[in-house]
mmCIF file of C-alpha atoms and ligand atoms in Angstrom:
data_model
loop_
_atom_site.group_PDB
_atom_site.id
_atom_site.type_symbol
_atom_site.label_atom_id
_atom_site.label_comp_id
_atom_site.label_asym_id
_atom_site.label_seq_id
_atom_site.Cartn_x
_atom_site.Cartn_y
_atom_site.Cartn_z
ATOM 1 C CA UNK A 236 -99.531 -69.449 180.870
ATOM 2 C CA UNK A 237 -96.820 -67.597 182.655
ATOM 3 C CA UNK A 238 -94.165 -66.055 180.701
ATOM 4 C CA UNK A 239 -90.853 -66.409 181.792
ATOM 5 C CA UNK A 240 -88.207 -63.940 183.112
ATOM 6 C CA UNK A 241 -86.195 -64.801 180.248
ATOM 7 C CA UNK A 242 -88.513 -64.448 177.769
ATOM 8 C CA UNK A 243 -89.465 -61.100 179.057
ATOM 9 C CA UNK A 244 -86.162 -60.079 178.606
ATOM 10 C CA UNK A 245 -86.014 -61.162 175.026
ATOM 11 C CA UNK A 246 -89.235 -59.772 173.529
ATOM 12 C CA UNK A 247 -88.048 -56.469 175.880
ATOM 13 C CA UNK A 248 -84.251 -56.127 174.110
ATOM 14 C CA UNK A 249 -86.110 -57.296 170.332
ATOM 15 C CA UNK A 250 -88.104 -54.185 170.966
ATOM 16 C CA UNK A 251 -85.669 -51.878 171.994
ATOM 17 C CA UNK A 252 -83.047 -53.055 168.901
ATOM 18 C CA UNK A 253 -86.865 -52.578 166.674
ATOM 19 C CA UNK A 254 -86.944 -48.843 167.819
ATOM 20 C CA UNK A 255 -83.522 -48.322 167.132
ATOM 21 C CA UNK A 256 -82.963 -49.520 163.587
ATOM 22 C CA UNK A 257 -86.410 -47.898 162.891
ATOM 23 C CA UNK A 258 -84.535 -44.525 164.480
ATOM 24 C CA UNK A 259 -81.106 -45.273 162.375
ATOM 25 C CA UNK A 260 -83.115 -45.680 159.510
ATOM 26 C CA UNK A 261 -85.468 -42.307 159.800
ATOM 27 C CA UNK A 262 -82.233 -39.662 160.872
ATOM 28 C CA UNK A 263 -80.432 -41.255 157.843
ATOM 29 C CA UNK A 264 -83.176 -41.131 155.537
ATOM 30 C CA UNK A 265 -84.013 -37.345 157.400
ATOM 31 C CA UNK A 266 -80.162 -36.023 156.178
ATOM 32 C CA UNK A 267 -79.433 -37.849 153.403
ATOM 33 C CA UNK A 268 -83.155 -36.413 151.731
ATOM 34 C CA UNK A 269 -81.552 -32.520 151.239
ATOM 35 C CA UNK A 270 -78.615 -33.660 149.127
ATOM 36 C CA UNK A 271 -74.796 -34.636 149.050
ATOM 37 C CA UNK A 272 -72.893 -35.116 152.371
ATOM 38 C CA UNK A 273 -69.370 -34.493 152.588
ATOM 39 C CA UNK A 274 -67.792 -35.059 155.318
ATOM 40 C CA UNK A 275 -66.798 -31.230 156.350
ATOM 41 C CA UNK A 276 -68.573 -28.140 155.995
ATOM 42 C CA UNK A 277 -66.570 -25.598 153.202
ATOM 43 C CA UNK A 278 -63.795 -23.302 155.125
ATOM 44 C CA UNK A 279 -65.266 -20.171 155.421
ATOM 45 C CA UNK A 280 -61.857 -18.841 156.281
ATOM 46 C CA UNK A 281 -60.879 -15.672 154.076
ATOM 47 C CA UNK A 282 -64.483 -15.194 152.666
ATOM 48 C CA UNK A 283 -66.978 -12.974 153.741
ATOM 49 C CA UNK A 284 -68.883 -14.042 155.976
ATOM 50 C CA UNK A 285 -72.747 -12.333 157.555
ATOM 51 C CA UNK A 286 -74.543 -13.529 160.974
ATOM 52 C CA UNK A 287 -72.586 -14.529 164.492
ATOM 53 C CA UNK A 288 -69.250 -16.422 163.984
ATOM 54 C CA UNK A 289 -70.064 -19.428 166.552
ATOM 55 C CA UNK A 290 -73.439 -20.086 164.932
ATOM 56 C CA UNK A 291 -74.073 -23.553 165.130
ATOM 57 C CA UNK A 292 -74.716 -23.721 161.216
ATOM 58 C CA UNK A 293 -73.037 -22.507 158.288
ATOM 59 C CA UNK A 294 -75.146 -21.578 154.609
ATOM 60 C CA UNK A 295 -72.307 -21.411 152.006
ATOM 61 C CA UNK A 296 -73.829 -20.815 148.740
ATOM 62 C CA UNK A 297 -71.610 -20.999 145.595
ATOM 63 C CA UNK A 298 -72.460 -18.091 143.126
ATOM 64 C CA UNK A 299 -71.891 -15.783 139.934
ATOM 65 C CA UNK A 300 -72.872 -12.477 139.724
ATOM 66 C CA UNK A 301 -73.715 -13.007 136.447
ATOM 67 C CA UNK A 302 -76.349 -16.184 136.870
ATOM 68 C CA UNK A 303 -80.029 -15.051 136.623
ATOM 69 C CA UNK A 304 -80.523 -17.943 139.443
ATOM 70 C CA UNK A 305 -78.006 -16.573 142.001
ATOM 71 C CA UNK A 306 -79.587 -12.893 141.690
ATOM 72 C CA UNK A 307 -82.851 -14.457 142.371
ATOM 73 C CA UNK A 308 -81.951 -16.437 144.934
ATOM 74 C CA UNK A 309 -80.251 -13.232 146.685
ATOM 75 C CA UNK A 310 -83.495 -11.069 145.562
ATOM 76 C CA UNK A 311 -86.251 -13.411 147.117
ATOM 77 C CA UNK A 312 -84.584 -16.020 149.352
ATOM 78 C CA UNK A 313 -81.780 -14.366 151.508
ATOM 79 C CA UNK A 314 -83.915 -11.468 152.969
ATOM 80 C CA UNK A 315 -86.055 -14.864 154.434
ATOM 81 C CA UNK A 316 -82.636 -16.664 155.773
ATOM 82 C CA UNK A 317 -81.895 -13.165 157.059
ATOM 83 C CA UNK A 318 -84.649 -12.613 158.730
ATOM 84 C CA UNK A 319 -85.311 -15.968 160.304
ATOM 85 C CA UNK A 320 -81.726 -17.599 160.878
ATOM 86 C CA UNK A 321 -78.652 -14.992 160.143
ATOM 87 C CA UNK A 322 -80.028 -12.064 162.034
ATOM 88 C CA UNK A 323 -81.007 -14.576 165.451
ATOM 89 C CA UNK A 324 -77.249 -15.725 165.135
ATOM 90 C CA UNK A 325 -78.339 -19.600 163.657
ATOM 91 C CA UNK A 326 -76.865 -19.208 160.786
ATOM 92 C CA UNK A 327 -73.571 -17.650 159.449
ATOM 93 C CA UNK A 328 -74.090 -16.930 155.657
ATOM 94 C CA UNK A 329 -70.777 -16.889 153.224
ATOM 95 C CA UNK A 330 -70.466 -16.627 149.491
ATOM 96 C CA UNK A 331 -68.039 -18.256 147.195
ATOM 97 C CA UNK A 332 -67.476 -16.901 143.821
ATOM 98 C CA UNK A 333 -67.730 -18.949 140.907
ATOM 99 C CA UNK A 334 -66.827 -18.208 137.403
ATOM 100 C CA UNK A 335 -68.809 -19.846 135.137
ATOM 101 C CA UNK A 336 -69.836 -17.032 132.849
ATOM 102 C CA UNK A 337 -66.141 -15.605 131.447
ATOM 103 C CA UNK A 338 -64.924 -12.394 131.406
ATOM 104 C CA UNK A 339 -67.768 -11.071 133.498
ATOM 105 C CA UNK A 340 -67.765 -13.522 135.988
ATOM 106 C CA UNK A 341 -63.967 -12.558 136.848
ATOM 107 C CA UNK A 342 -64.320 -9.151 136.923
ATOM 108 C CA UNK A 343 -67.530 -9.365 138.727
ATOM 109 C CA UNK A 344 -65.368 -11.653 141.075
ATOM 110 C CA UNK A 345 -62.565 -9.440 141.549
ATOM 111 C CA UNK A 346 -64.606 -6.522 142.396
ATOM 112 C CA UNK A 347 -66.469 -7.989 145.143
ATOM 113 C CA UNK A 348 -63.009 -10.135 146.235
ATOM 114 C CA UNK A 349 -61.222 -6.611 146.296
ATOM 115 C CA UNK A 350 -64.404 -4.498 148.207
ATOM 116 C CA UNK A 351 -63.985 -7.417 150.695
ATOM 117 C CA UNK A 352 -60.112 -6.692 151.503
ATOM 118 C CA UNK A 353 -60.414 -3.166 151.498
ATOM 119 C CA UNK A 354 -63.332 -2.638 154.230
ATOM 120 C CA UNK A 355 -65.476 -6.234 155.095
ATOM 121 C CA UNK A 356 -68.027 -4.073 156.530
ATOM 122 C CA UNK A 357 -69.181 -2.899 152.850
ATOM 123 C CA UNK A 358 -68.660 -6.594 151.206
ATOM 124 C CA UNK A 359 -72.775 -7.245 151.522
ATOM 125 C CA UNK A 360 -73.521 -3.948 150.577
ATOM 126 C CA UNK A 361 -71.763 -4.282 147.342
ATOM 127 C CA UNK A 362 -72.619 -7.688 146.573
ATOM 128 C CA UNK A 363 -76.228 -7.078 147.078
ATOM 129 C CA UNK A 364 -76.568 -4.126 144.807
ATOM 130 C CA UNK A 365 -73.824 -5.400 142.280
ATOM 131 C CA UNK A 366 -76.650 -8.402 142.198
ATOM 132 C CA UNK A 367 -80.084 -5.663 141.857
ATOM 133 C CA UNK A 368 -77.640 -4.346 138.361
ATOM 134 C CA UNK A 369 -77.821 -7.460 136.861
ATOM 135 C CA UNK A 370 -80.366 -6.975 133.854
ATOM 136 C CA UNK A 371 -83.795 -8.826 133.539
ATOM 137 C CA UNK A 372 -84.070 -10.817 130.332
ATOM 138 C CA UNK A 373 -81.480 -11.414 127.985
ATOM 139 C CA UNK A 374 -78.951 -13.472 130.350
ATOM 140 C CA UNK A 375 -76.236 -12.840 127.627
ATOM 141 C CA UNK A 376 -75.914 -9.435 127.645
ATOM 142 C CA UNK A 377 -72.771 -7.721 128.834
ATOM 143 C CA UNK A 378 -73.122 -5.799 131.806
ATOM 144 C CA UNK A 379 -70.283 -6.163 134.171
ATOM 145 C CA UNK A 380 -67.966 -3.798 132.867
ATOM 146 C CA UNK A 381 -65.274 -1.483 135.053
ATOM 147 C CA UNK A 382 -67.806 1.436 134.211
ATOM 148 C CA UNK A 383 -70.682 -0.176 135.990
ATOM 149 C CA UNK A 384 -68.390 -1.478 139.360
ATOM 150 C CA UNK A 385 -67.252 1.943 139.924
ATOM 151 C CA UNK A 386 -71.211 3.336 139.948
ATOM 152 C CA UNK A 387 -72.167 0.834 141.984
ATOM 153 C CA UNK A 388 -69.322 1.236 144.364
ATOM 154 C CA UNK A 389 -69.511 5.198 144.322
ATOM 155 C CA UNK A 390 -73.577 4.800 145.754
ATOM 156 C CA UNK A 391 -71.684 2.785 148.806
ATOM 157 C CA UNK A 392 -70.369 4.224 151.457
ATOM 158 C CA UNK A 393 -66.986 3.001 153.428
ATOM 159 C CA UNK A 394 -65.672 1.823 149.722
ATOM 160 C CA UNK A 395 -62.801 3.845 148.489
ATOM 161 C CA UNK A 396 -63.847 4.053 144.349
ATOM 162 C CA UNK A 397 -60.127 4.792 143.294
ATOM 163 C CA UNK A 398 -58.471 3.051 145.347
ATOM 164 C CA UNK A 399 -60.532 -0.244 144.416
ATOM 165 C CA UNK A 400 -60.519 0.826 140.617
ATOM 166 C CA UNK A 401 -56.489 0.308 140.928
ATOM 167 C CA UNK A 402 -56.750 -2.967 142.741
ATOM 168 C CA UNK A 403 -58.810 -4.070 140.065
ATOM 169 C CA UNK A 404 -56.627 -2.867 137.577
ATOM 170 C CA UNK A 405 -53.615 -4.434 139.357
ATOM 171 C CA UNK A 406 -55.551 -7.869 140.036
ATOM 172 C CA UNK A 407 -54.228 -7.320 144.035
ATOM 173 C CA UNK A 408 -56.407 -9.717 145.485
ATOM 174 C CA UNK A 409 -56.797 -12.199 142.205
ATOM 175 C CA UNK A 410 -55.426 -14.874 144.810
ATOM 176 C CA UNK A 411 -59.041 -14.554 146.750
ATOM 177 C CA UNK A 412 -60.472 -15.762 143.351
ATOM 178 C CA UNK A 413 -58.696 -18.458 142.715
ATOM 179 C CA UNK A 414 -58.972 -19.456 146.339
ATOM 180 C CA UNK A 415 -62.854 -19.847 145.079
ATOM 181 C CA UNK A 416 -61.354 -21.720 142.411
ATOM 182 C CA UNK A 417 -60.301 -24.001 144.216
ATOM 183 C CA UNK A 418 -63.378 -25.081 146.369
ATOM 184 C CA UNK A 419 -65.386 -25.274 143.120
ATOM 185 C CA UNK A 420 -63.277 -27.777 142.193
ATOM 186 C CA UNK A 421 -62.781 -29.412 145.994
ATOM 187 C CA UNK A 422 -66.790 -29.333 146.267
ATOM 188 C CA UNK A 423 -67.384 -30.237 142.249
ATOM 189 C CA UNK A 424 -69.650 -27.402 141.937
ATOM 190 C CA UNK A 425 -71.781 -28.123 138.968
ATOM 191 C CA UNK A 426 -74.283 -25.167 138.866
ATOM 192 C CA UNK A 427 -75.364 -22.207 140.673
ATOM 193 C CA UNK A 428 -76.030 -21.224 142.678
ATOM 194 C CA UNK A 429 -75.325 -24.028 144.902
ATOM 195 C CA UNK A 430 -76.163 -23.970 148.217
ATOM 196 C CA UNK A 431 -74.185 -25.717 151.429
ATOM 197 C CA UNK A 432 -75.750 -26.332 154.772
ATOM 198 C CA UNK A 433 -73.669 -27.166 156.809
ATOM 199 C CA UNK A 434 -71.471 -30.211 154.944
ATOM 200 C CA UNK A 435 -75.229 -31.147 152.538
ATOM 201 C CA UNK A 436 -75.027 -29.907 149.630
ATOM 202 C CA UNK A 437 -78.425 -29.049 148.994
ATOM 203 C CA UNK A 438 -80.287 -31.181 145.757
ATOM 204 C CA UNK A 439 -83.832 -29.953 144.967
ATOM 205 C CA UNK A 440 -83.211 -30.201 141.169
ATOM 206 C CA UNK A 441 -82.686 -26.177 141.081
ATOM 207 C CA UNK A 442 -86.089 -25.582 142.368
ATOM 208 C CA UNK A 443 -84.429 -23.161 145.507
ATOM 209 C CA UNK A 444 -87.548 -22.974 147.563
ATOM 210 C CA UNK A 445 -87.527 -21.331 150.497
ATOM 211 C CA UNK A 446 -89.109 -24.535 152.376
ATOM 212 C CA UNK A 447 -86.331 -26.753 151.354
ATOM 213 C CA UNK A 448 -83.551 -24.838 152.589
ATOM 214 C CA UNK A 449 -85.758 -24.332 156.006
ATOM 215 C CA UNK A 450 -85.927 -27.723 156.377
ATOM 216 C CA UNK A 451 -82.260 -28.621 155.860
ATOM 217 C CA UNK A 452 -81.423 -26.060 158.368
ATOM 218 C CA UNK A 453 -83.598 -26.964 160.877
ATOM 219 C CA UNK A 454 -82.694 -30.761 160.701
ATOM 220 C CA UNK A 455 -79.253 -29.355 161.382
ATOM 221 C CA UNK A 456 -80.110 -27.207 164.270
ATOM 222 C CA UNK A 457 -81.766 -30.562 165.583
ATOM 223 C CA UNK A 458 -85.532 -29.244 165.207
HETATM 224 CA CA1 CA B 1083 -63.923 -15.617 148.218
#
């Protein structure tokens, strides 16, 4: 029996709709499988920021100094995003401060808010070794005190020590923290840390493996 033109046509265009559902269907499913989507990535305007400005992805991660998660994360999964997406200009990495643990948390907040202002160049310095201080164990323990920001400042170089002891003092740049504030509340930040790609919010139930967080970047660099 020979099929007709119009037929052809038909069974043709059912196809091609087929494929495109079934395409609609795996890019959502592909997205919406790292986490939250808002509609915009967070500003990164004002906050520091490490890797190539026009990188076509952003990694915004949401963090204390004084959560044994966040130093962990910056201990054993940012040397990897370093290595393989912020140093080849993919990526530009920024951190938000949150302040979930008191006292401790502002301070810890302040300091790094006020190294930033005074020289950007030493902000990752700082924040990575102000993150190796944080004690093992006992997550309770006090340990962000003015005594310990000025040692860990003084081993850094391009940070002025007295002159960011008095901006401390002074709360100069407490606006920077509240700025944080303020996207933890815009972004409902829940827990930390709490990592941004792009505008997904990253859910893997606080598991923070490296392969998750590779995925969700790839899928947004569209491999
Ligand atoms: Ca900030």
């Amino acid at each position: 029996m020979k099929k007709s033109p119009l037929k052809v046509i038909v069974t043709i265009t059912l196809i091609v709709v087929a494929l495109l559902v079934l395409l609609v269907v795996l890019v959502n499913r592909d997205s919406e499988s790292f986490g939250i989507e808002f509609d915009e990535a967070p500003s990164t305007e004002g906050q520091p920021t490490d890797g190539e400005a026009d990188a076509p992805v952003t990694v915004v991660e949401f963090g204390d100094f004084k959560c044994p998660g966040c130093k962990a994360w910056d201990e054993n999964i940012f040397p990897q995003l370093q290595e393989d997406y912020i140093d080849n200009g993919d990526v530009q990495y920024s951190f938000v401060n949150v302040l979930f643990h008191g006292e401790e948390s502002r301070l810890a907040s302040l300091a790094a808010e006020t190294v930033y202002a005074q020289n950007p160049e030493a902000y990752w310095d700082f924040h990575h070794a102000l993150f190796s201080e944080q004690p093992d164990g006992n997550q309770q323990a006090a340990w962000v005190t003015m005594d310990k920001i000025e040692e860990v400042a003084d081993g850094i170089e391009g940070i002025d020590t007295e002159a960011l002891m008095e901006d401390i003092e002074a709360d100069t740049y407490m606006d920077e923290v509240e700025r944080d504030e303020e996207m933890i509340d815009a972004f409902n930040v829940e827990s930390t840390p709490t990592i941004m790609v792009n505008g997904v919010m990253i859910d893997d139930e606080g598991t923070f493996d490296y392969e998750t967080i590779q995925q969700a970047i790839d899928a947004e660099l569209g491999e």
